Amino acid sequence: VQGETVHYTVRLENTGGAVSGTVALTDVVPAGLSSVPGTLEATSGIPDDSGAPALRWSGALGSGAAVTVTYAVTVTTGGAEQLVNTATVRAPGYPSFTRSAPVWANWPLDHHAYLPLVGK
């Protein structure tokens, strides 16, 4: 609902070989959401929210290493809509890739959304 806070968690894990150089994550918060200053945190590396709405993380991600990046946003849109947040990861020597996560803002109470449950 407009004015409420949504929390995002992004986990990067290197299940392959060593990565030489710095890995970079860029997450541009979409229109309809506004990043909450000072909430961008990471378990390692360097989080940077100075270019908001572009949130960035950079750091080493050796073989078997993982990092968790978290931040909060506020819903700013007043309309009922799906907002898709997309993050891009770049690592030297590898093709970049993106992942997306939707959030439904101001969803009418008579509508239901069922998301898949994924277990590991």
PDB file of C-alpha atoms in Angstrom:
ATOM      1  CA  VAL A   1       0.000   0.000   0.000  1.00  0.00           C
ATOM      2  CA  GLN A   2       1.231   3.527  -0.731  1.00  0.00           C
ATOM      3  CA  GLY A   3       3.532   4.689   2.075  1.00  0.00           C
ATOM      4  CA  GLU A   4       4.424   1.187   3.284  1.00  0.00           C
ATOM      5  CA  THR A   5       7.937  -0.237   3.335  1.00  0.00           C
ATOM      6  CA  VAL A   6       9.123  -3.215   1.285  1.00  0.00           C
ATOM      7  CA  HIS A   7      12.382  -4.991   2.155  1.00  0.00           C
ATOM      8  CA  TYR A   8      14.537  -6.609  -0.535  1.00  0.00           C
ATOM      9  CA  THR A   9      17.211  -9.255   0.020  1.00  0.00           C
ATOM     10  CA  VAL A  10      19.628 -10.135  -2.771  1.00  0.00           C
ATOM     11  CA  ARG A  11      21.992 -13.057  -2.255  1.00  0.00           C
ATOM     12  CA  LEU A  12      24.989 -13.570  -4.524  1.00  0.00           C
ATOM     13  CA  GLU A  13      26.806 -16.880  -4.299  1.00  0.00           C
ATOM     14  CA  ASN A  14      29.746 -18.043  -6.352  1.00  0.00           C
ATOM     15  CA  THR A  15      29.232 -21.772  -6.904  1.00  0.00           C
ATOM     16  CA  GLY A  16      31.898 -21.877  -9.628  1.00  0.00           C
ATOM     17  CA  GLY A  17      35.556 -21.072  -9.904  1.00  0.00           C
ATOM     18  CA  ALA A  18      37.538 -18.101  -8.720  1.00  0.00           C
ATOM     19  CA  VAL A  19      36.621 -14.651 -10.027  1.00  0.00           C
ATOM     20  CA  SER A  20      39.592 -12.350 -10.506  1.00  0.00           C
ATOM     21  CA  GLY A  21      38.604  -8.758  -9.943  1.00  0.00           C
ATOM     22  CA  THR A  22      35.620  -7.009  -8.469  1.00  0.00           C
ATOM     23  CA  VAL A  23      32.048  -8.253  -8.834  1.00  0.00           C
ATOM     24  CA  ALA A  24      29.413  -5.510  -9.199  1.00  0.00           C
ATOM     25  CA  LEU A  25      25.684  -5.522  -8.496  1.00  0.00           C
ATOM     26  CA  THR A  26      23.463  -2.691  -9.736  1.00  0.00           C
ATOM     27  CA  ASP A  27      19.809  -2.481  -8.743  1.00  0.00           C
ATOM     28  CA  VAL A  28      17.844   0.474 -10.122  1.00  0.00           C
ATOM     29  CA  VAL A  29      14.735   0.923  -7.975  1.00  0.00           C
ATOM     30  CA  PRO A  30      11.757   1.257 -10.353  1.00  0.00           C
ATOM     31  CA  ALA A  31       9.323   4.174 -10.507  1.00  0.00           C
ATOM     32  CA  GLY A  32       6.589   3.656  -7.927  1.00  0.00           C
ATOM     33  CA  LEU A  33       9.152   2.744  -5.260  1.00  0.00           C
ATOM     34  CA  SER A  34      11.657   4.984  -3.500  1.00  0.00           C
ATOM     35  CA  SER A  35      14.789   3.691  -1.768  1.00  0.00           C
ATOM     36  CA  VAL A  36      15.048   4.440   1.948  1.00  0.00           C
ATOM     37  CA  PRO A  37      18.390   6.227   2.524  1.00  0.00           C
ATOM     38  CA  GLY A  38      20.800   4.437   4.843  1.00  0.00           C
ATOM     39  CA  THR A  39      19.176   0.996   4.587  1.00  0.00           C
ATOM     40  CA  LEU A  40      21.501  -0.504   1.942  1.00  0.00           C
ATOM     41  CA  GLU A  41      23.691  -3.042   3.745  1.00  0.00           C
ATOM     42  CA  ALA A  42      25.855  -6.001   2.774  1.00  0.00           C
ATOM     43  CA  THR A  43      27.504  -8.837   4.673  1.00  0.00           C
ATOM     44  CA  SER A  44      30.769  -8.011   2.856  1.00  0.00           C
ATOM     45  CA  GLY A  45      32.017  -5.670   0.152  1.00  0.00           C
ATOM     46  CA  ILE A  46      30.984  -2.066  -0.391  1.00  0.00           C
ATOM     47  CA  PRO A  47      27.318  -0.993  -0.591  1.00  0.00           C
ATOM     48  CA  ASP A  48      26.690   2.428  -2.174  1.00  0.00           C
ATOM     49  CA  ASP A  49      23.332   4.230  -2.277  1.00  0.00           C
ATOM     50  CA  SER A  50      24.769   7.654  -3.204  1.00  0.00           C
ATOM     51  CA  GLY A  51      23.401   7.358  -6.768  1.00  0.00           C
ATOM     52  CA  ALA A  52      19.850   6.376  -5.754  1.00  0.00           C
ATOM     53  CA  PRO A  53      17.637   5.190  -7.314  1.00  0.00           C
ATOM     54  CA  ALA A  54      20.627   3.166  -8.612  1.00  0.00           C
ATOM     55  CA  LEU A  55      21.832   1.074  -5.670  1.00  0.00           C
ATOM     56  CA  ARG A  56      25.247  -0.539  -6.042  1.00  0.00           C
ATOM     57  CA  TRP A  57      27.370  -3.159  -4.353  1.00  0.00           C
ATOM     58  CA  SER A  58      30.913  -4.181  -5.243  1.00  0.00           C
ATOM     59  CA  GLY A  59      33.367  -6.633  -3.775  1.00  0.00           C
ATOM     60  CA  ALA A  60      35.266  -9.877  -4.023  1.00  0.00           C
ATOM     61  CA  LEU A  61      33.328 -13.075  -4.536  1.00  0.00           C
ATOM     62  CA  GLY A  62      35.781 -15.962  -4.496  1.00  0.00           C
ATOM     63  CA  SER A  63      34.935 -19.594  -5.161  1.00  0.00           C
ATOM     64  CA  GLY A  64      32.301 -20.751  -2.665  1.00  0.00           C
ATOM     65  CA  ALA A  65      31.824 -17.241  -1.257  1.00  0.00           C
ATOM     66  CA  ALA A  66      28.460 -15.546  -0.758  1.00  0.00           C
ATOM     67  CA  VAL A  67      27.199 -12.079   0.094  1.00  0.00           C
ATOM     68  CA  THR A  68      23.757 -10.901   1.148  1.00  0.00           C
ATOM     69  CA  VAL A  69      22.649  -7.374   0.197  1.00  0.00           C
ATOM     70  CA  THR A  70      19.547  -5.876   1.827  1.00  0.00           C
ATOM     71  CA  TYR A  71      17.688  -2.583   1.529  1.00  0.00           C
ATOM     72  CA  ALA A  72      14.282  -1.016   2.029  1.00  0.00           C
ATOM     73  CA  VAL A  73      12.012   0.939  -0.300  1.00  0.00           C
ATOM     74  CA  THR A  74       8.810   2.894   0.225  1.00  0.00           C
ATOM     75  CA  VAL A  75       5.804   2.436  -2.053  1.00  0.00           C
ATOM     76  CA  THR A  76       5.182   5.839  -3.668  1.00  0.00           C
ATOM     77  CA  THR A  77       2.603   4.964  -6.315  1.00  0.00           C
ATOM     78  CA  GLY A  78      -1.072   5.412  -5.530  1.00  0.00           C
ATOM     79  CA  GLY A  79      -2.325   3.169  -8.318  1.00  0.00           C
ATOM     80  CA  ALA A  80      -2.797  -0.596  -8.290  1.00  0.00           C
ATOM     81  CA  GLU A  81       0.076  -1.960 -10.334  1.00  0.00           C
ATOM     82  CA  GLN A  82       2.826  -4.515 -10.535  1.00  0.00           C
ATOM     83  CA  LEU A  83       6.287  -3.017 -10.042  1.00  0.00           C
ATOM     84  CA  VAL A  84       9.225  -5.071 -11.310  1.00  0.00           C
ATOM     85  CA  ASN A  85      12.603  -4.576  -9.686  1.00  0.00           C
ATOM     86  CA  THR A  86      15.602  -5.784 -11.713  1.00  0.00           C
ATOM     87  CA  ALA A  87      19.191  -6.245 -10.560  1.00  0.00           C
ATOM     88  CA  THR A  88      22.228  -6.774 -12.820  1.00  0.00           C
ATOM     89  CA  VAL A  89      25.420  -8.585 -11.806  1.00  0.00           C
ATOM     90  CA  ARG A  90      28.740  -8.156 -13.601  1.00  0.00           C
ATOM     91  CA  ALA A  91      31.909 -10.155 -12.984  1.00  0.00           C
ATOM     92  CA  PRO A  92      35.174  -9.836 -14.938  1.00  0.00           C
ATOM     93  CA  GLY A  93      35.469 -12.568 -17.568  1.00  0.00           C
ATOM     94  CA  TYR A  94      31.810 -13.623 -17.358  1.00  0.00           C
ATOM     95  CA  PRO A  95      28.666 -12.417 -19.148  1.00  0.00           C
ATOM     96  CA  SER A  96      26.469 -10.136 -17.046  1.00  0.00           C
ATOM     97  CA  PHE A  97      23.072 -11.421 -15.956  1.00  0.00           C
ATOM     98  CA  THR A  98      19.878  -9.967 -14.522  1.00  0.00           C
ATOM     99  CA  ARG A  99      17.212 -11.191 -12.122  1.00  0.00           C
ATOM    100  CA  SER A 100      13.831  -9.606 -11.444  1.00  0.00           C
ATOM    101  CA  ALA A 101      11.323  -9.627  -8.600  1.00  0.00           C
ATOM    102  CA  PRO A 102       7.776  -8.228  -8.818  1.00  0.00           C
ATOM    103  CA  VAL A 103       5.834  -6.500  -6.067  1.00  0.00           C
ATOM    104  CA  TRP A 104       2.160  -5.641  -6.308  1.00  0.00           C
ATOM    105  CA  ALA A 105       1.366  -2.145  -5.055  1.00  0.00           C
ATOM    106  CA  ASN A 106      -2.070  -1.101  -3.790  1.00  0.00           C
ATOM    107  CA  TRP A 107      -3.558  -4.446  -4.807  1.00  0.00           C
ATOM    108  CA  PRO A 108      -7.369  -4.474  -4.332  1.00  0.00           C
ATOM    109  CA  LEU A 109      -8.529  -6.682  -1.469  1.00  0.00           C
ATOM    110  CA  ASP A 110     -10.733  -8.733  -3.785  1.00  0.00           C
ATOM    111  CA  HIS A 111      -7.723  -9.818  -5.878  1.00  0.00           C
ATOM    112  CA  HIS A 112      -5.447 -12.639  -4.823  1.00  0.00           C
ATOM    113  CA  ALA A 113      -1.959 -13.471  -6.028  1.00  0.00           C
ATOM    114  CA  TYR A 114      -0.453 -16.891  -5.422  1.00  0.00           C
ATOM    115  CA  LEU A 115       3.284 -17.197  -5.778  1.00  0.00           C
ATOM    116  CA  PRO A 116       5.178 -20.461  -6.219  1.00  0.00           C
ATOM    117  CA  LEU A 117       6.986 -21.888  -3.234  1.00  0.00           C
ATOM    118  CA  VAL A 118      10.468 -23.071  -4.112  1.00  0.00           C
ATOM    119  CA  GLY A 119      12.282 -25.398  -1.743  1.00  0.00           C
ATOM    120  CA  LYS A 120      15.860 -26.534  -1.834  1.00  0.00           C
TER     121      LYS A 120
END
